[in-house]
Each structure stands twice: as C-alpha cells, then as structure tokens.
CSV table of C-alpha atoms and ligand atoms in Angstrom, one decimal:
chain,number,residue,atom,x,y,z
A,1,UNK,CA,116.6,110.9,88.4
A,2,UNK,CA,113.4,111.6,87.0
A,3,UNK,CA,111.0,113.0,89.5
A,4,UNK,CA,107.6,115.2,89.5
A,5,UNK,CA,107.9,118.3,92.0
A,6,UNK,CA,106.1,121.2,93.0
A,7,UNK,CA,108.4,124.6,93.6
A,8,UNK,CA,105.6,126.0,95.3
A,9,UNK,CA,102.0,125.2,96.8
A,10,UNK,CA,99.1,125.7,94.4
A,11,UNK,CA,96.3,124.0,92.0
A,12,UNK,CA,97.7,120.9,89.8
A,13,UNK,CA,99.2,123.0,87.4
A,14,UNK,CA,102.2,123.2,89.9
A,15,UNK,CA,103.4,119.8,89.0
A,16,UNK,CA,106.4,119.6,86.5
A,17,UNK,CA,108.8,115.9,85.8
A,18,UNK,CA,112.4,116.8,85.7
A,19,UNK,CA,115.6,115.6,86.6
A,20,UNK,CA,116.6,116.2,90.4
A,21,UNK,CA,119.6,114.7,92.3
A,22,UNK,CA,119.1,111.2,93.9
A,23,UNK,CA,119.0,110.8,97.3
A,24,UNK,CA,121.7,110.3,99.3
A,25,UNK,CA,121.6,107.3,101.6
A,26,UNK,CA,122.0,107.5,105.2
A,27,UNK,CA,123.9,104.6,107.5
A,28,UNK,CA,120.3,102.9,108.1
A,29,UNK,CA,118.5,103.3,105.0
A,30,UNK,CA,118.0,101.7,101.3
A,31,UNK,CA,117.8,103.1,98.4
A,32,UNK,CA,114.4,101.6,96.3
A,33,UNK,CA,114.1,101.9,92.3
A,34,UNK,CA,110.6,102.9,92.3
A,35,UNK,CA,108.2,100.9,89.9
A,36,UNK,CA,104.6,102.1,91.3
A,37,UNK,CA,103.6,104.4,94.2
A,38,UNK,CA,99.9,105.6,94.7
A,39,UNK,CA,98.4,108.8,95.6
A,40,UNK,CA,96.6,109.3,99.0
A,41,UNK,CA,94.7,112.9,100.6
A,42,UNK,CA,97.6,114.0,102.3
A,43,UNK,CA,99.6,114.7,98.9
A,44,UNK,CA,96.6,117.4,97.4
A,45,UNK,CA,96.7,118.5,101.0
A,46,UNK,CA,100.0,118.9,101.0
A,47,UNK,CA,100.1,120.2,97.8
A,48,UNK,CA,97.7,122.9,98.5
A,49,UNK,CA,99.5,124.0,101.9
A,50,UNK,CA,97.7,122.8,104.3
A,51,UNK,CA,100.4,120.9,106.4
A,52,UNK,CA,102.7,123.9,106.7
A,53,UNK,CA,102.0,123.9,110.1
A,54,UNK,CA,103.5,120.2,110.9
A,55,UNK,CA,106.4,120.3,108.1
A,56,UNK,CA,109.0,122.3,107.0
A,57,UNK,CA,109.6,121.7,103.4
A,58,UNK,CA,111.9,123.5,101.3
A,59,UNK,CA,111.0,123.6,97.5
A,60,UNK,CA,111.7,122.2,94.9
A,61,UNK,CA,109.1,119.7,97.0
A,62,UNK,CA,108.6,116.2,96.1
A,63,UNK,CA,105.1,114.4,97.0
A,64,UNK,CA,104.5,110.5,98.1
A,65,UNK,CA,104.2,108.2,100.6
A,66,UNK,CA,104.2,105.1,99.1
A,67,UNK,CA,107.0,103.4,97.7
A,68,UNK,CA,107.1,100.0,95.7
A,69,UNK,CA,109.9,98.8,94.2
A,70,UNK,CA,113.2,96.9,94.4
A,71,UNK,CA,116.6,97.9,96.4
A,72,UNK,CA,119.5,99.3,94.4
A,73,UNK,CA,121.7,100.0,97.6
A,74,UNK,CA,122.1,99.9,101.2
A,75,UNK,CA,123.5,101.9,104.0
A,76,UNK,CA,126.0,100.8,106.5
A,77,UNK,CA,124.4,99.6,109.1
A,78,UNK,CA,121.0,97.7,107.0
A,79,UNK,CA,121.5,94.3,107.9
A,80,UNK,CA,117.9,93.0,107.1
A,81,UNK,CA,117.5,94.0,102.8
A,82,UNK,CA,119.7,92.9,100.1
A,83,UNK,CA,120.4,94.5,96.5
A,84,UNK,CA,117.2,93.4,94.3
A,85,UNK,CA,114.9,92.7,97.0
A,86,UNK,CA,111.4,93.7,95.7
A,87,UNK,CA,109.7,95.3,98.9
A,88,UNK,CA,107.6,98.2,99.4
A,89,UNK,CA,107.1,100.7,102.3
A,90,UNK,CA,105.9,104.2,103.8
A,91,UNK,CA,108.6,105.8,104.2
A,92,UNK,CA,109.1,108.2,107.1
A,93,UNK,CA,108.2,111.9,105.8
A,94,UNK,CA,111.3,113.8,104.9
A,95,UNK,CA,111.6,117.3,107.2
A,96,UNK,CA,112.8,119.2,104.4
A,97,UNK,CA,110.6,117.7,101.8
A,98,UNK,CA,113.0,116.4,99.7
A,99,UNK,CA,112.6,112.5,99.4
A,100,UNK,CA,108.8,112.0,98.8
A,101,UNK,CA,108.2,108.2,95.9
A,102,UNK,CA,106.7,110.9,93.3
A,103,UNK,CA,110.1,110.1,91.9
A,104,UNK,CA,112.3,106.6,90.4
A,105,UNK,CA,114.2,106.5,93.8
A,106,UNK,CA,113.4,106.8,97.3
A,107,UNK,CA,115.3,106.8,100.6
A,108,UNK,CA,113.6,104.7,102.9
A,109,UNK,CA,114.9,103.4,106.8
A,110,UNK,CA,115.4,99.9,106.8
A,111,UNK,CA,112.7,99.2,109.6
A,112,UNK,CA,110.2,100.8,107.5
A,113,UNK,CA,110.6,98.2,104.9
A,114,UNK,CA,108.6,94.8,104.1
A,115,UNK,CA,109.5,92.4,101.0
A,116,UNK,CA,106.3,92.8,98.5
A,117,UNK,CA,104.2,89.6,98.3
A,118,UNK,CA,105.0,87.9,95.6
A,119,UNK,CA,101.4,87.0,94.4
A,120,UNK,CA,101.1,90.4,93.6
A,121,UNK,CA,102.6,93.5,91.0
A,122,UNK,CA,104.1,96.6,92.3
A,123,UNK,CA,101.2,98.3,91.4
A,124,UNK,CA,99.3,96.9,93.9
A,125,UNK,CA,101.9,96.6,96.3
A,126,UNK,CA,101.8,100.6,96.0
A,127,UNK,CA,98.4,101.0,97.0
A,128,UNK,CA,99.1,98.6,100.7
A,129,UNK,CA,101.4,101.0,102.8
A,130,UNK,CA,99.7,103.9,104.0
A,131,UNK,CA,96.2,103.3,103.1
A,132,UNK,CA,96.9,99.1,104.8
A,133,UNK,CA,99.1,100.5,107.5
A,134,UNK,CA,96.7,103.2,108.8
A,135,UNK,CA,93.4,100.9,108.5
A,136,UNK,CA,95.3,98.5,110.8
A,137,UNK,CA,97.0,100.6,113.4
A,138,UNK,CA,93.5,102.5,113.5
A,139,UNK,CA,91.7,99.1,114.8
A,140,UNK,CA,94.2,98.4,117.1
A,141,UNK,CA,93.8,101.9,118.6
A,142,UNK,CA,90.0,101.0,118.9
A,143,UNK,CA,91.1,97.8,120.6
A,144,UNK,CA,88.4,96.3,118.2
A,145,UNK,CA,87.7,92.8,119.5
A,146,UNK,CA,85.9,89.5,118.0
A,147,UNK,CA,81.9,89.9,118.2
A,148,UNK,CA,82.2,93.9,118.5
A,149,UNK,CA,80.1,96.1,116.6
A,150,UNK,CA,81.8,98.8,114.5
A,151,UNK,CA,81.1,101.4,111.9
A,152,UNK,CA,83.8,102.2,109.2
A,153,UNK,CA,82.5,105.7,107.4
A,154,UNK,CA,83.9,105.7,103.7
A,155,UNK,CA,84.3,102.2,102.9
A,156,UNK,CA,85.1,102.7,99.4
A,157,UNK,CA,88.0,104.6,100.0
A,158,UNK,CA,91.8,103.6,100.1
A,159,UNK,CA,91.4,103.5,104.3
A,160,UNK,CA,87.8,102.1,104.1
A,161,UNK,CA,88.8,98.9,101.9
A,162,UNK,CA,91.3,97.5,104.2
A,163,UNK,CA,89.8,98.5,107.4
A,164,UNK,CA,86.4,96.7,106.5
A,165,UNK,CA,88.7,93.3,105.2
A,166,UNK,CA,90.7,93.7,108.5
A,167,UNK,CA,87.6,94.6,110.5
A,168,UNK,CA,86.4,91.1,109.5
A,169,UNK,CA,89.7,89.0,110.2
A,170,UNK,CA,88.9,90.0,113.6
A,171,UNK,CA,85.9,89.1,114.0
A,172,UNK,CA,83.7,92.1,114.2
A,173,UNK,CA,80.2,93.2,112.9
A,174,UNK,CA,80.6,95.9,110.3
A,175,UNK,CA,78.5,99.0,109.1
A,176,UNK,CA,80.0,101.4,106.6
A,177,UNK,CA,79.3,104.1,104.5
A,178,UNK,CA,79.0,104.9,100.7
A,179,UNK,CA,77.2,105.7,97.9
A,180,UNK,CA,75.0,103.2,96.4
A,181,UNK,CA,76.8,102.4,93.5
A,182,UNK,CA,79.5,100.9,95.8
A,183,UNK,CA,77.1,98.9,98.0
A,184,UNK,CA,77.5,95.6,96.4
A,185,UNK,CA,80.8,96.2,96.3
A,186,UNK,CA,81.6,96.8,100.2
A,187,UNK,CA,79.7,93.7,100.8
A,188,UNK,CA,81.6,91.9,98.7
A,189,UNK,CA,84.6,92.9,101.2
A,190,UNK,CA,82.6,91.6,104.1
A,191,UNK,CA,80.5,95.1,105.1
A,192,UNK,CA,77.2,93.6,107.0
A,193,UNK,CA,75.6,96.9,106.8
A,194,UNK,CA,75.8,99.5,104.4
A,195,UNK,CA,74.6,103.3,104.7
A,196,UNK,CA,74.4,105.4,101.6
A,197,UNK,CA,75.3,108.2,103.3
A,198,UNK,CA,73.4,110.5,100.5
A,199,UNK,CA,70.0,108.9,101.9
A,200,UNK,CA,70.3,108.2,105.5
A,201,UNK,CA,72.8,109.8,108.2
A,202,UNK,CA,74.4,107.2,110.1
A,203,UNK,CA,72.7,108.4,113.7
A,204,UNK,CA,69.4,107.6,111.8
A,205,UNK,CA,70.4,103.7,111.1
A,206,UNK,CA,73.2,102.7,114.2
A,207,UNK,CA,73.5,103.2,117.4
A,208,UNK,CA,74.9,101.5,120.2
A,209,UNK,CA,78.0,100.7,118.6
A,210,UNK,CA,81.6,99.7,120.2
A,211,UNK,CA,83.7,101.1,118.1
A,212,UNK,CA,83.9,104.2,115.1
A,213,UNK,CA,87.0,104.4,112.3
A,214,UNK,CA,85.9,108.0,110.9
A,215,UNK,CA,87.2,108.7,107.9
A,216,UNK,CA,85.1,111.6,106.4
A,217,UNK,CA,85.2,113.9,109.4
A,218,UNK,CA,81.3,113.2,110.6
A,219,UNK,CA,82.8,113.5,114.5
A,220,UNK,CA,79.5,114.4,116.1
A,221,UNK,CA,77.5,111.7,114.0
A,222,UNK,CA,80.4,109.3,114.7
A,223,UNK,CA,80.4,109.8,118.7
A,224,UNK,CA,76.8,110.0,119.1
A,225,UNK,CA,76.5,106.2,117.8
A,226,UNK,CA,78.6,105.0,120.6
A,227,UNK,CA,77.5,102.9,123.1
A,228,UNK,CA,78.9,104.2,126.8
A,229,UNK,CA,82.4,103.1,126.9
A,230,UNK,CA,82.9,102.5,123.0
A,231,UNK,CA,85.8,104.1,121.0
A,232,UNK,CA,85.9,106.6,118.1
A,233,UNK,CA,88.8,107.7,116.3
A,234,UNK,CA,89.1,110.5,113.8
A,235,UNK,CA,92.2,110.4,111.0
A,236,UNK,CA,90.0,113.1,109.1
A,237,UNK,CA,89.2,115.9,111.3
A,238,UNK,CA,90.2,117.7,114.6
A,239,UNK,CA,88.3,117.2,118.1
A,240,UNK,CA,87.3,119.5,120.4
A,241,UNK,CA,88.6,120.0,123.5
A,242,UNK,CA,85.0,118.6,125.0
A,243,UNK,CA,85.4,115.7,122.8
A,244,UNK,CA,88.4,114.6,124.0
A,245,UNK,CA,88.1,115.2,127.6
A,246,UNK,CA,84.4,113.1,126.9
A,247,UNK,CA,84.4,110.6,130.2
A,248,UNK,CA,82.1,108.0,129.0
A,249,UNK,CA,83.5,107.2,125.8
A,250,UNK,CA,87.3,106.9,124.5
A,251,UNK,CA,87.5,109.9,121.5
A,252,UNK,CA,91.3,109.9,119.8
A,253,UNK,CA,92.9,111.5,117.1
A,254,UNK,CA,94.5,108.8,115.0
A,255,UNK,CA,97.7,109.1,112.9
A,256,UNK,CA,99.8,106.0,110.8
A,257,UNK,CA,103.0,105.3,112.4
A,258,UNK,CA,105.4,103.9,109.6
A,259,UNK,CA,106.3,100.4,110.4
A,260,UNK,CA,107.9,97.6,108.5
A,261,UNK,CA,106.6,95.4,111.2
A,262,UNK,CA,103.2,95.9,110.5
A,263,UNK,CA,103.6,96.0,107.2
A,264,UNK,CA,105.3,92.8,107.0
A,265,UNK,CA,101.9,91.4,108.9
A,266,UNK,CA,99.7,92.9,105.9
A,267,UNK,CA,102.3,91.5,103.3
A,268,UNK,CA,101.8,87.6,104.7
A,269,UNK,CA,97.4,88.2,105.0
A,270,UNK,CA,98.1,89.4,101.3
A,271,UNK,CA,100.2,86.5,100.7
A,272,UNK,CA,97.4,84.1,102.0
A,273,UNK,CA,94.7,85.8,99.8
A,274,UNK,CA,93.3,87.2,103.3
A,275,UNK,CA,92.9,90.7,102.0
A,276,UNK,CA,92.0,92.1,98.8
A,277,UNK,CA,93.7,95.4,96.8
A,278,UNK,CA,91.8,97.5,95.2
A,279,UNK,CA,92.9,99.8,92.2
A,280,UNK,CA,90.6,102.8,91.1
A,281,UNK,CA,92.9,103.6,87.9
A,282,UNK,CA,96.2,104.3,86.9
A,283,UNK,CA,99.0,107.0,85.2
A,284,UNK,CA,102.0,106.9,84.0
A,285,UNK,CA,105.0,109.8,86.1
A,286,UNK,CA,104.8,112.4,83.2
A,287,UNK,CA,102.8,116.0,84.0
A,288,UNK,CA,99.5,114.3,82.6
A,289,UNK,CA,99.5,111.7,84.6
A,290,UNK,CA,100.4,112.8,87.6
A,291,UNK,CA,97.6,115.7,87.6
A,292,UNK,CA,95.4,113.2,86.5
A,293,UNK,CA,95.9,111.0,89.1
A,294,UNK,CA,95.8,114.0,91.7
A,295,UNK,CA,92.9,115.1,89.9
A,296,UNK,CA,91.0,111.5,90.3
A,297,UNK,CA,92.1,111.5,94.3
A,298,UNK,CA,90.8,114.8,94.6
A,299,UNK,CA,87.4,113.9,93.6
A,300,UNK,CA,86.8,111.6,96.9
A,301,UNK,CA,85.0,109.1,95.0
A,302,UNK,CA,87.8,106.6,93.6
A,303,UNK,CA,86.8,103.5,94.8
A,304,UNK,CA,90.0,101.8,96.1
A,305,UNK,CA,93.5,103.3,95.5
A,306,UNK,CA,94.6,105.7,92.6
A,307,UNK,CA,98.1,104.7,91.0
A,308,UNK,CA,100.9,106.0,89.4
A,309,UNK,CA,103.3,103.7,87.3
A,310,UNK,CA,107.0,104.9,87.7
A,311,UNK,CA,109.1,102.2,85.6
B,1,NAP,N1,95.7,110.4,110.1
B,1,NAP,C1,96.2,109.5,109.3
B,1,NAP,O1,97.2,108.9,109.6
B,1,NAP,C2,95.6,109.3,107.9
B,1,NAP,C3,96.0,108.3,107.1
B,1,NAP,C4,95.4,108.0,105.9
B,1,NAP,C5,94.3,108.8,105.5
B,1,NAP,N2,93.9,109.8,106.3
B,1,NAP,C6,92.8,110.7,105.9
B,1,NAP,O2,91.6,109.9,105.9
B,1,NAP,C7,90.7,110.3,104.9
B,1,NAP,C8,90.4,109.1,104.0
B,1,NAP,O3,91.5,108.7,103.3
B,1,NAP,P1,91.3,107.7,102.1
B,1,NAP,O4,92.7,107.4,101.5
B,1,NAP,O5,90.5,106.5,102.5
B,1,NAP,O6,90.5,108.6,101.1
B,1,NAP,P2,89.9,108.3,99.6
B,1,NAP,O7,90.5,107.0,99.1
B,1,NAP,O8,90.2,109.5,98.8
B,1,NAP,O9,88.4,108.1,99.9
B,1,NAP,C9,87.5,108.1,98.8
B,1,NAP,C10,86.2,107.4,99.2
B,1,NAP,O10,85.5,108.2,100.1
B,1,NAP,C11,84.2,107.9,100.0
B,1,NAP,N3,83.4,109.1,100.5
B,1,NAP,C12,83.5,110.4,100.1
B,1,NAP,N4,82.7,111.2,100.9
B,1,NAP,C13,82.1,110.3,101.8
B,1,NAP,C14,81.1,110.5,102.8
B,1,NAP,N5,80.6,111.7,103.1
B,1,NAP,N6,80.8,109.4,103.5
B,1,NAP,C15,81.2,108.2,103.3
B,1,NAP,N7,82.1,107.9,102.3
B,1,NAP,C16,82.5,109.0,101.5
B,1,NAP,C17,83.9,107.7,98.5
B,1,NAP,O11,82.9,106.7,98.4
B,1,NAP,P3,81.7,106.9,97.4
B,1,NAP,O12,82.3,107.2,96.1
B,1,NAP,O13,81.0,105.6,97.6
B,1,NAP,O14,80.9,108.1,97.9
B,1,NAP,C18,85.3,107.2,98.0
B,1,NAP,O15,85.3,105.8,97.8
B,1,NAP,C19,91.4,111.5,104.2
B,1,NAP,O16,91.0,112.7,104.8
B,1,NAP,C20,92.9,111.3,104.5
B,1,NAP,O17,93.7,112.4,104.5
B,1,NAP,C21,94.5,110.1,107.5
C-alpha cells in the first residue's frame, strides 16, 4: 500500500510515499481504506522526537491519528462493522509505530470505530476524531456544567473549535483566545468573549472563572483565573508538582482516550447540524503534500483542521 513514512526523526524533509506492507488484522480489529485523515501537533512532535519517551517506534515510522474511510475487512471476533461501512476513528497508537492513517489502510479496534455521518465527506470526517474526541473528554474532565463560566485558550485551533461548540451545548459562558483576525470567527461558533491574546493576557480580562481548557500551555495564567474550587486542565504542557498537589482548585493533566463511543455521540450532534467542521486547507498523500500540510500545522495558526486527501 501506498504510505508516507519517516525512517528516522528530523525536519520535513524526512518524509518519503512508498509502498509498505498492509497491516495485518488482529481478531478484534477492521481494516479501513483510507480516503482522508488530518494532521494534528502530536505528528511534528512526533516527527521531531519528542515522544520517545512514551513510545517505542521502530522505523520505517508511519504518522496519524485520524482515520476516515470505509471497511475492507474484519477480524474474527468484530461483530459491530460490516464490509463498506464508511466510519472513521482514532485509532489506538501502534507500540511499534507501524500502523499510523498517513497511509491507504489502517488497522483500527472495532470499539474505536463510529459510522461517519452521512451529511458529511471524509474529509471532514477526518478532521472530528482526535481534535472532537479530546475537546469532549476534556469538558467532561472539567465537569463543565450549564451556567458555568469557562475559558477555552486557542479557539481557533483543531481543539479550540469543537470545545467552544461543545462548551455551548452545555450550557456554559465562554471566553477564548485568538488573534484578531479570527474573532468574528469564534463568535460565530458561539465564543461570548474573545481575548486577542497578542493585546491582552487573559489574567488582565477574566477572572473568577469555573473552569480552564488550556491549550497553548499558559498554566500559570490559566490557574490564576480560577475561582476557589474551579478546574484547569492542561493537554499542552506539564504541571508542577505544586500545581497539582494545589488544594483549592482541581489542576489535571488531560489526555484523549480513543473511544468509538464517544465518537459515535459527536457523529449524531454532527448529524443534527449541532456542531460545525472546520477545514484550514488541504493536500493530496505525495511528499509535497504531506510536508505541506505538516508545514501548515506547524505554523500554529491554521484556523480549524489541516487535511490530507488519501483516495
Ligand atoms: N493531550 C491530548 O490528548 C491532546 C490532544 C489534542 C491536542 N493536544 C495538544 O493541544 C494543543 C492544541 O492542539 P490543536 O490541534 O488545537 O492545535 P492547532 O490546531 O495547531 O492550533 C492552532 C491554533 O492555535 C491558536 N494559537 C496559537 N498560539 C496561541 C496562543 N498563544 N493563544 C491562543 N491561541 C493560539 C491559533 O490561533 P490564531 O491563528 O488565532 O493565533 C491557531 O488557530 C497542541 O499542543 C496539541 O499537541 C493534546
């Protein structure tokens, strides 16, 4: 299959396309033709070596984590998915590196999977799963609740877009972050109050908040907004031990659990035109593209979710 890899870490220019095996199922897992995946932080930082410390990959490495597409076989025991069901997913991260959707198939465990909306293209199915998936799990770690104030740094961003439009199914009061050519725009997804964060720091415009989805690794700025007893949680940067053992306010580390489950409840809000996707751009999977589209991610100012076309 055609597939771009790295064989070791480095700059863009690491990226070839060429033909690698397929992968070979196991007893719970389907096989997914890939039409469109999307590119999120964790594959430059991965790409660069910053996640040795959590994975060991063996090169050649391929990159991706989200995988839209239809089901060209099943394992065993997969009792849920048929052949030709169009679904998409984020798929568990292989241990040896091997299975990533930078690639036209991907293995991917059965509860892992959701059927794709059908009011909308792979494309944009490929830019829900990990970006959706950790917005949602992230306010539920908050315990966000109707009426409750929270701020959502970097609402532009893949995480930022969903988070906000979730944020407001809720029921909460939100304040986010960007620059001001993406003001309108975050208030067109529901954002009550908008920072641009290259005029005013957020301590100098909230406080008293309930709850903080941090994004771009402002911890200090983030807890110091809090009201006593409100929630913070980082998916961009590491606490301190002080910070974590803080006794008036909850501070967590956040991190996406893959889950078909709540996938599935992002696909049926999609379905009923509850929550919008956003596309930045897209490439095709050749070695322009795909440094391209790395290239674009890498900037940190692609407003919604950067795409690459597979089929
Ligand atoms: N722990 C986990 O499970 C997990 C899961 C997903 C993501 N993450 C991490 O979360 C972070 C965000 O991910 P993402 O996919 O949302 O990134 P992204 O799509 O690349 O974010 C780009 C957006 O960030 C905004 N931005 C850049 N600097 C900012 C700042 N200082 N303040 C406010 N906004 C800023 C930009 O808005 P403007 O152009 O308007 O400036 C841009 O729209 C990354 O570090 C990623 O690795 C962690």
């Amino acid at each position: 299959m055609k597939a771009s890899i790295i064989k070791k870490y480095g700059d863009i220019d690491q990226f070839e396309v060429t033909d690698i095996d397929k992968p070979v199922l196991k007893k719970d897992e389907v096989l997914v033709q890939n039409v469109a995946t999307s590119i999120n932080p964790i594959d430059y930082k991965a790409r660069q070596g910053l996640l040795q410390s959590m994975f060991d990959w063996q090169f050649p490495v391929v990159l991706g984590w989200d995988v839209a597409g239809k089901i060209v076989a099943l394992g065993d025991q997969v009792t849920n998915f048929k052949i030709g069901d169009e679904v998409f997913a984020r798929p568990d991260i292989d241990p040896v590196g091997h299975n990533g959707s930078y690639a036209e198939y991907t293995a991917v465990k059965e509860d892992k999977l959701a059927l794709k909306p059908g009011n909308i293209s792979f494309e944009e199915a490929a830019a829900v799963p990990l970006a959706g998936l950790t917005a949602l799990q992230m306010l539920r770690q908050l315990n966000l609740a109707a009426g409750q104030k929270i701020l959502i740094q970097g609402g532009a961003g893949g995480v930022g877009i969903f988070a906000i439009q979730l944020a407001k199914m809720f029921g909460a009061v939100v304040a986010t972050t960007t620059s001001e050519n993406n003001t309108e725009f975050v208030k067109s997804l529901g954002a009550d109050i908008v920072i641009d964060y290259h005029k005013n720091t957020i301590t100098e415009v909230l406080s008293d908040y309930d709850a903080v989805l941090d994004t771009v690794n402002d911890i200090e700025g983030g807890i110091s907004i809090l009201k006593t007893g409100g929630s913070f949680v980082t998916i961009a940067g590491t606490l301190t031990k002080e910070q974590k053992e803080m006794s008036d306010k909850h501070i967590m580390t956040g991190w996406l659990q893959p889950s078909g489950k709540d996938l599935s409840f992002l696909a049926k809000e999609i379905e009923n035109n509850n929550l919008k996707i956003v596309i930045d751009s897209s490439y095709p999977l050749t070695i322009a593209g795909i440094k391209s589209a790395q290239k674009r991610s890498e900037t940190h100012h692609a407003r919604g979710k950067v795409i690459v076309k597979i089929k």
